CSV table of C-alpha atoms in Angstrom, one decimal:
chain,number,residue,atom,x,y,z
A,1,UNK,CA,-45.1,-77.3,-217.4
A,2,UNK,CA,-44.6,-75.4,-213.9
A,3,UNK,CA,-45.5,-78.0,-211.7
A,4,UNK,CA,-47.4,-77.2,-208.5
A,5,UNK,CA,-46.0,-79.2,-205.1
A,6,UNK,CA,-47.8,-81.4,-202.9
A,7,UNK,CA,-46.7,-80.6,-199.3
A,8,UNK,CA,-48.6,-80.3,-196.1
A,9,UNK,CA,-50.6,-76.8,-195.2
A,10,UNK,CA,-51.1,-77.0,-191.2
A,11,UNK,CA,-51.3,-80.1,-191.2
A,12,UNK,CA,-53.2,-80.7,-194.1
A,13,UNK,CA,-52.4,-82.1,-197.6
A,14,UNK,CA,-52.1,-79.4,-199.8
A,15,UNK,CA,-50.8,-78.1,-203.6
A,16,UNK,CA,-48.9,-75.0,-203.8
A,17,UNK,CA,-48.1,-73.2,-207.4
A,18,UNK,CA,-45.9,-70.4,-207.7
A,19,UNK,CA,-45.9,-67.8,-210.6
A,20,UNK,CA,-43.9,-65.0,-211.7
A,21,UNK,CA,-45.9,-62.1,-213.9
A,22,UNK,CA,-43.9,-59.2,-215.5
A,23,UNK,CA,-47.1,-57.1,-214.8
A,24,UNK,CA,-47.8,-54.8,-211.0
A,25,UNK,CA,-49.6,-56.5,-208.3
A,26,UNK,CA,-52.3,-54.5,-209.4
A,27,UNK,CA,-53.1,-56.1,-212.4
A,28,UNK,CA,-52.9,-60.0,-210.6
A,29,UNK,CA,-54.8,-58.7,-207.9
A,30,UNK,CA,-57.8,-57.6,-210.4
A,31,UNK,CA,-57.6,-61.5,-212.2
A,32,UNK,CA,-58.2,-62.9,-208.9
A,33,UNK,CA,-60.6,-61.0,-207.4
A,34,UNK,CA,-63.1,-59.7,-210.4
A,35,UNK,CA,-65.8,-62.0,-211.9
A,36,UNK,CA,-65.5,-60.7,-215.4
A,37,UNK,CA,-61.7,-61.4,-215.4
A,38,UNK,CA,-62.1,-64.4,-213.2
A,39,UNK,CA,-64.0,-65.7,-215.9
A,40,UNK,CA,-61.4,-65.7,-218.6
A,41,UNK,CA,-59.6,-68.7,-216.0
A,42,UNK,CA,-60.8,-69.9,-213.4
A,43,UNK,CA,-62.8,-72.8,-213.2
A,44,UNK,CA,-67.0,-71.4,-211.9
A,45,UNK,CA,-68.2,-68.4,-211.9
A,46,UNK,CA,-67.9,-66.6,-208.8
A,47,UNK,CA,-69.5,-63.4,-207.1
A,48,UNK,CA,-68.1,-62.3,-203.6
A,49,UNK,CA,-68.7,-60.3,-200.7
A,50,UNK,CA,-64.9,-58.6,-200.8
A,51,UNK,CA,-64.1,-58.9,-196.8
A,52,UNK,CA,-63.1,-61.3,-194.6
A,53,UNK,CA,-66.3,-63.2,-193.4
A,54,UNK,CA,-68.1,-62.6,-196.4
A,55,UNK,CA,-69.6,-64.9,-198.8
A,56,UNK,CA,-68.4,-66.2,-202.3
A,57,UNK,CA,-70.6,-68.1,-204.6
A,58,UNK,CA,-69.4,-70.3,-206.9
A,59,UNK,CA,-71.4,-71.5,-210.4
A,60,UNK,CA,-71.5,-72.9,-213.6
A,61,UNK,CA,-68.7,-75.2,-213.1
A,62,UNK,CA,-69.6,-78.2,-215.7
A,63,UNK,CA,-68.1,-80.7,-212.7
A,64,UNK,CA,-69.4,-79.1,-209.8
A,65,UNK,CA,-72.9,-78.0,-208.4
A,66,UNK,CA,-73.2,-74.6,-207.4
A,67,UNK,CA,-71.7,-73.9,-204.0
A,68,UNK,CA,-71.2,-71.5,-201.4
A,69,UNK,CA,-68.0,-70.3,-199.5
A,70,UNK,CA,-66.6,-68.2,-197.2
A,71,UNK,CA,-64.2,-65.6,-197.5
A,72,UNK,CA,-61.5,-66.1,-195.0
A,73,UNK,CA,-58.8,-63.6,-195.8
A,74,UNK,CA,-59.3,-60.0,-198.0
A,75,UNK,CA,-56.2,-57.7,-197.8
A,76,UNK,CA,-55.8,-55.9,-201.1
A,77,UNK,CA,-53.4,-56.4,-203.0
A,78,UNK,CA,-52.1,-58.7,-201.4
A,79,UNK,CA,-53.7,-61.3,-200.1
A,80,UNK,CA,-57.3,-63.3,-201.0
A,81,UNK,CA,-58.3,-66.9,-198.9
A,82,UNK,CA,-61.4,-68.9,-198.8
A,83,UNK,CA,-63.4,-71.8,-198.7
A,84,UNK,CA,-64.5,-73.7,-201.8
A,85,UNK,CA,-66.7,-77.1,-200.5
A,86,UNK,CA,-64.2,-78.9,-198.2
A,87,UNK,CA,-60.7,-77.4,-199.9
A,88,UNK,CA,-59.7,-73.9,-199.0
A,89,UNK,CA,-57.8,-71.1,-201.7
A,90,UNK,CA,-55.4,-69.3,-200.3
A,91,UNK,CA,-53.6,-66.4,-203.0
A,92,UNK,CA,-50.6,-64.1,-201.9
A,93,UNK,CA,-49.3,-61.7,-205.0
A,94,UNK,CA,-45.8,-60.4,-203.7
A,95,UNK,CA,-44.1,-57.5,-206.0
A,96,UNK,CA,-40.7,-58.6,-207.5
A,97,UNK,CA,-37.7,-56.3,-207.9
A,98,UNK,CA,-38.4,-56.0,-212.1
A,99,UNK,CA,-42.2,-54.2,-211.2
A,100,UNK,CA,-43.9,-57.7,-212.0
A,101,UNK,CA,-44.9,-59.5,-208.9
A,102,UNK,CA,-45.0,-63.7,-207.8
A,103,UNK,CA,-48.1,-65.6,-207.6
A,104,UNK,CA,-48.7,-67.9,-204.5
A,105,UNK,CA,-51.7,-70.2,-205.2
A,106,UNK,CA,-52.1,-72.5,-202.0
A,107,UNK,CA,-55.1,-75.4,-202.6
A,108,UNK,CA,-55.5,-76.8,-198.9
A,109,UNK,CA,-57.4,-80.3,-199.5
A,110,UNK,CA,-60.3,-81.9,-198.0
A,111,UNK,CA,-58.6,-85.4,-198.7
A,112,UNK,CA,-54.9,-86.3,-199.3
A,113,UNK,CA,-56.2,-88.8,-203.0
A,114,UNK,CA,-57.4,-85.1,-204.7
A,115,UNK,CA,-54.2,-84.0,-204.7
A,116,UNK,CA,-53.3,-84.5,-208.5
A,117,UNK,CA,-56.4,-84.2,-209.5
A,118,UNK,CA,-57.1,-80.6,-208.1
A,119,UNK,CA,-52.8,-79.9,-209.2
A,120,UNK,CA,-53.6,-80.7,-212.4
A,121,UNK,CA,-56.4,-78.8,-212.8
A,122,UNK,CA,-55.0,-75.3,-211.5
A,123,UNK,CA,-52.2,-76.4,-213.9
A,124,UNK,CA,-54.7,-75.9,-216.5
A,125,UNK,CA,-56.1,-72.9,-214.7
A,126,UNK,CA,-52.9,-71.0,-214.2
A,127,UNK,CA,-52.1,-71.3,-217.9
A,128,UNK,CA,-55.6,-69.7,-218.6
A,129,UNK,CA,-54.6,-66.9,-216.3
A,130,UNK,CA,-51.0,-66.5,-217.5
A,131,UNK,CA,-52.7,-66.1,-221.2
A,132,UNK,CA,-55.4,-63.6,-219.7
A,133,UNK,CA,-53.3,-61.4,-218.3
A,134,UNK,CA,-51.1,-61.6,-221.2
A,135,UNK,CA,-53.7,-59.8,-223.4
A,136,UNK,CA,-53.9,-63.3,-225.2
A,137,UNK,CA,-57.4,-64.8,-226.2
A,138,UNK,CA,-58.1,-67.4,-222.9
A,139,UNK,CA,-61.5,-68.8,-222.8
A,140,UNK,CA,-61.4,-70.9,-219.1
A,141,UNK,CA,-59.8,-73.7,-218.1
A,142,UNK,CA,-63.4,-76.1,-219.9
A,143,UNK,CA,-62.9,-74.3,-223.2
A,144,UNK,CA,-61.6,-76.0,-225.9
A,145,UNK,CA,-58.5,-74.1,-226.4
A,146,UNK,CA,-57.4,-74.9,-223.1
A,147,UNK,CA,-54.8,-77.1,-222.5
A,148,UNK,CA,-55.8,-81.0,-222.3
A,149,UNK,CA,-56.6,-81.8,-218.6
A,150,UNK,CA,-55.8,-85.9,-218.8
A,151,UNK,CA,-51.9,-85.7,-219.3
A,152,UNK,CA,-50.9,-83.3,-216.7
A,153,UNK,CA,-53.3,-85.2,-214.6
A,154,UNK,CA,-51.3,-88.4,-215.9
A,155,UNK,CA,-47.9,-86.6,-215.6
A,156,UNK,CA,-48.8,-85.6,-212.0
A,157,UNK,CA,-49.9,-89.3,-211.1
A,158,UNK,CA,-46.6,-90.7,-212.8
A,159,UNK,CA,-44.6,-88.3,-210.5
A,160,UNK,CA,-46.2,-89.9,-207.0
A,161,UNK,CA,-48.6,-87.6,-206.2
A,162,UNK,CA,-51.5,-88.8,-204.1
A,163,UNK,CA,-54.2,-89.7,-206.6
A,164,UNK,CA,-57.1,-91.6,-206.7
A,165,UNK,CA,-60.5,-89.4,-206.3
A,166,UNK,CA,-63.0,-89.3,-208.4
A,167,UNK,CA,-62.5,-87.3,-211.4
A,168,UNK,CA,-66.1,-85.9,-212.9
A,169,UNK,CA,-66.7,-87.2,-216.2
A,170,UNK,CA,-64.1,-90.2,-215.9
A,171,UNK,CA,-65.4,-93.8,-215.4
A,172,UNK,CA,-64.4,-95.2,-212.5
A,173,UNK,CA,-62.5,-97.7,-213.4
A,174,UNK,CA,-60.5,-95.0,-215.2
A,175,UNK,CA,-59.4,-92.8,-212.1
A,176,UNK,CA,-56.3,-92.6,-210.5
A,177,UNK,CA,-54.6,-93.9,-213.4
């Protein structure tokens, strides 16, 4: 498993993930940006205004109500930021010497305990995109072909991660374990 890293993102708890494609920014820059490939990973669907300032709309996330952002940063290629509830996303793609590029994925936190939580699922997530952008069948981070959420959560728990927010669909007395 790539692990992402918990670090802090001015001077906020944050996860960081870092991904190497063997495809052109062009092609990473289209799975982050376009609903109908967006759909094949990440976790809501999502239509946005593509500029800075503009606003993204998240839904049909089976954990999350429907929700409204703001786009903070919209450079392409290169660069997509915004605001998802309290947490922000922050994407850089950066070429790489072969013609692929790097993946940045920066999840700025509203609260220290999500941290392996929200890790694990963009662990999840980024497998999805690695098999979109593949040309392999991926079906989103709640499909059932996905990989299993509960032991990279676990994994990421074991390792010292801040945990202990609630996880939707988990009892209580369950979380942070």
């Amino acid at each position: 498993m790539d692990r992402g890293t918990y670090f802090e993102y001015n001077g906020r708890p944050a996860v960081r993930f870092q991904r190497t494609y063997p495809y052109p920014v062009e092609r990473l820059w289209a799975a982050i940006t376009e609903p109908g490939e967006l759909a094949h990973w990440f976790p809501s669907a999502v239509r946005m205004e593509a500029r800075a300032g503009g606003k993204i709309e998240f839904s049909d996330d089976p954990n999350l109500e429907a929700m409204t952002g703001t786009v903070l940063v919209h450079e392409p290629p290169r660069r997509l930021a915004f605001t998802w509830g309290g947490d922000e996303l922050h994407f850089e793609i950066d070429p790489v010497d072969d013609g692929g590029c790097a993946l940045t994925l920066i999840n700025v936190l509203e609260a220290e305990n999500t941290a392996a939580r929200n890790a694990a699922g963009w662990t999840v997530c980024l497998t999805e995109l690695g098999r979109h952008v593949s040309g392999a069948t991926a079906q989103g981070p709640h499909s059932e072909t996905a990989e299993p959420w509960r032991p990279v959560y676990d994994d990421y728990v074991a390792s010292g991660m801040p945990s202990g927010a609630p996880v939707p669909g988990m009892p209580e007395d369950d979380e942070g374990r």
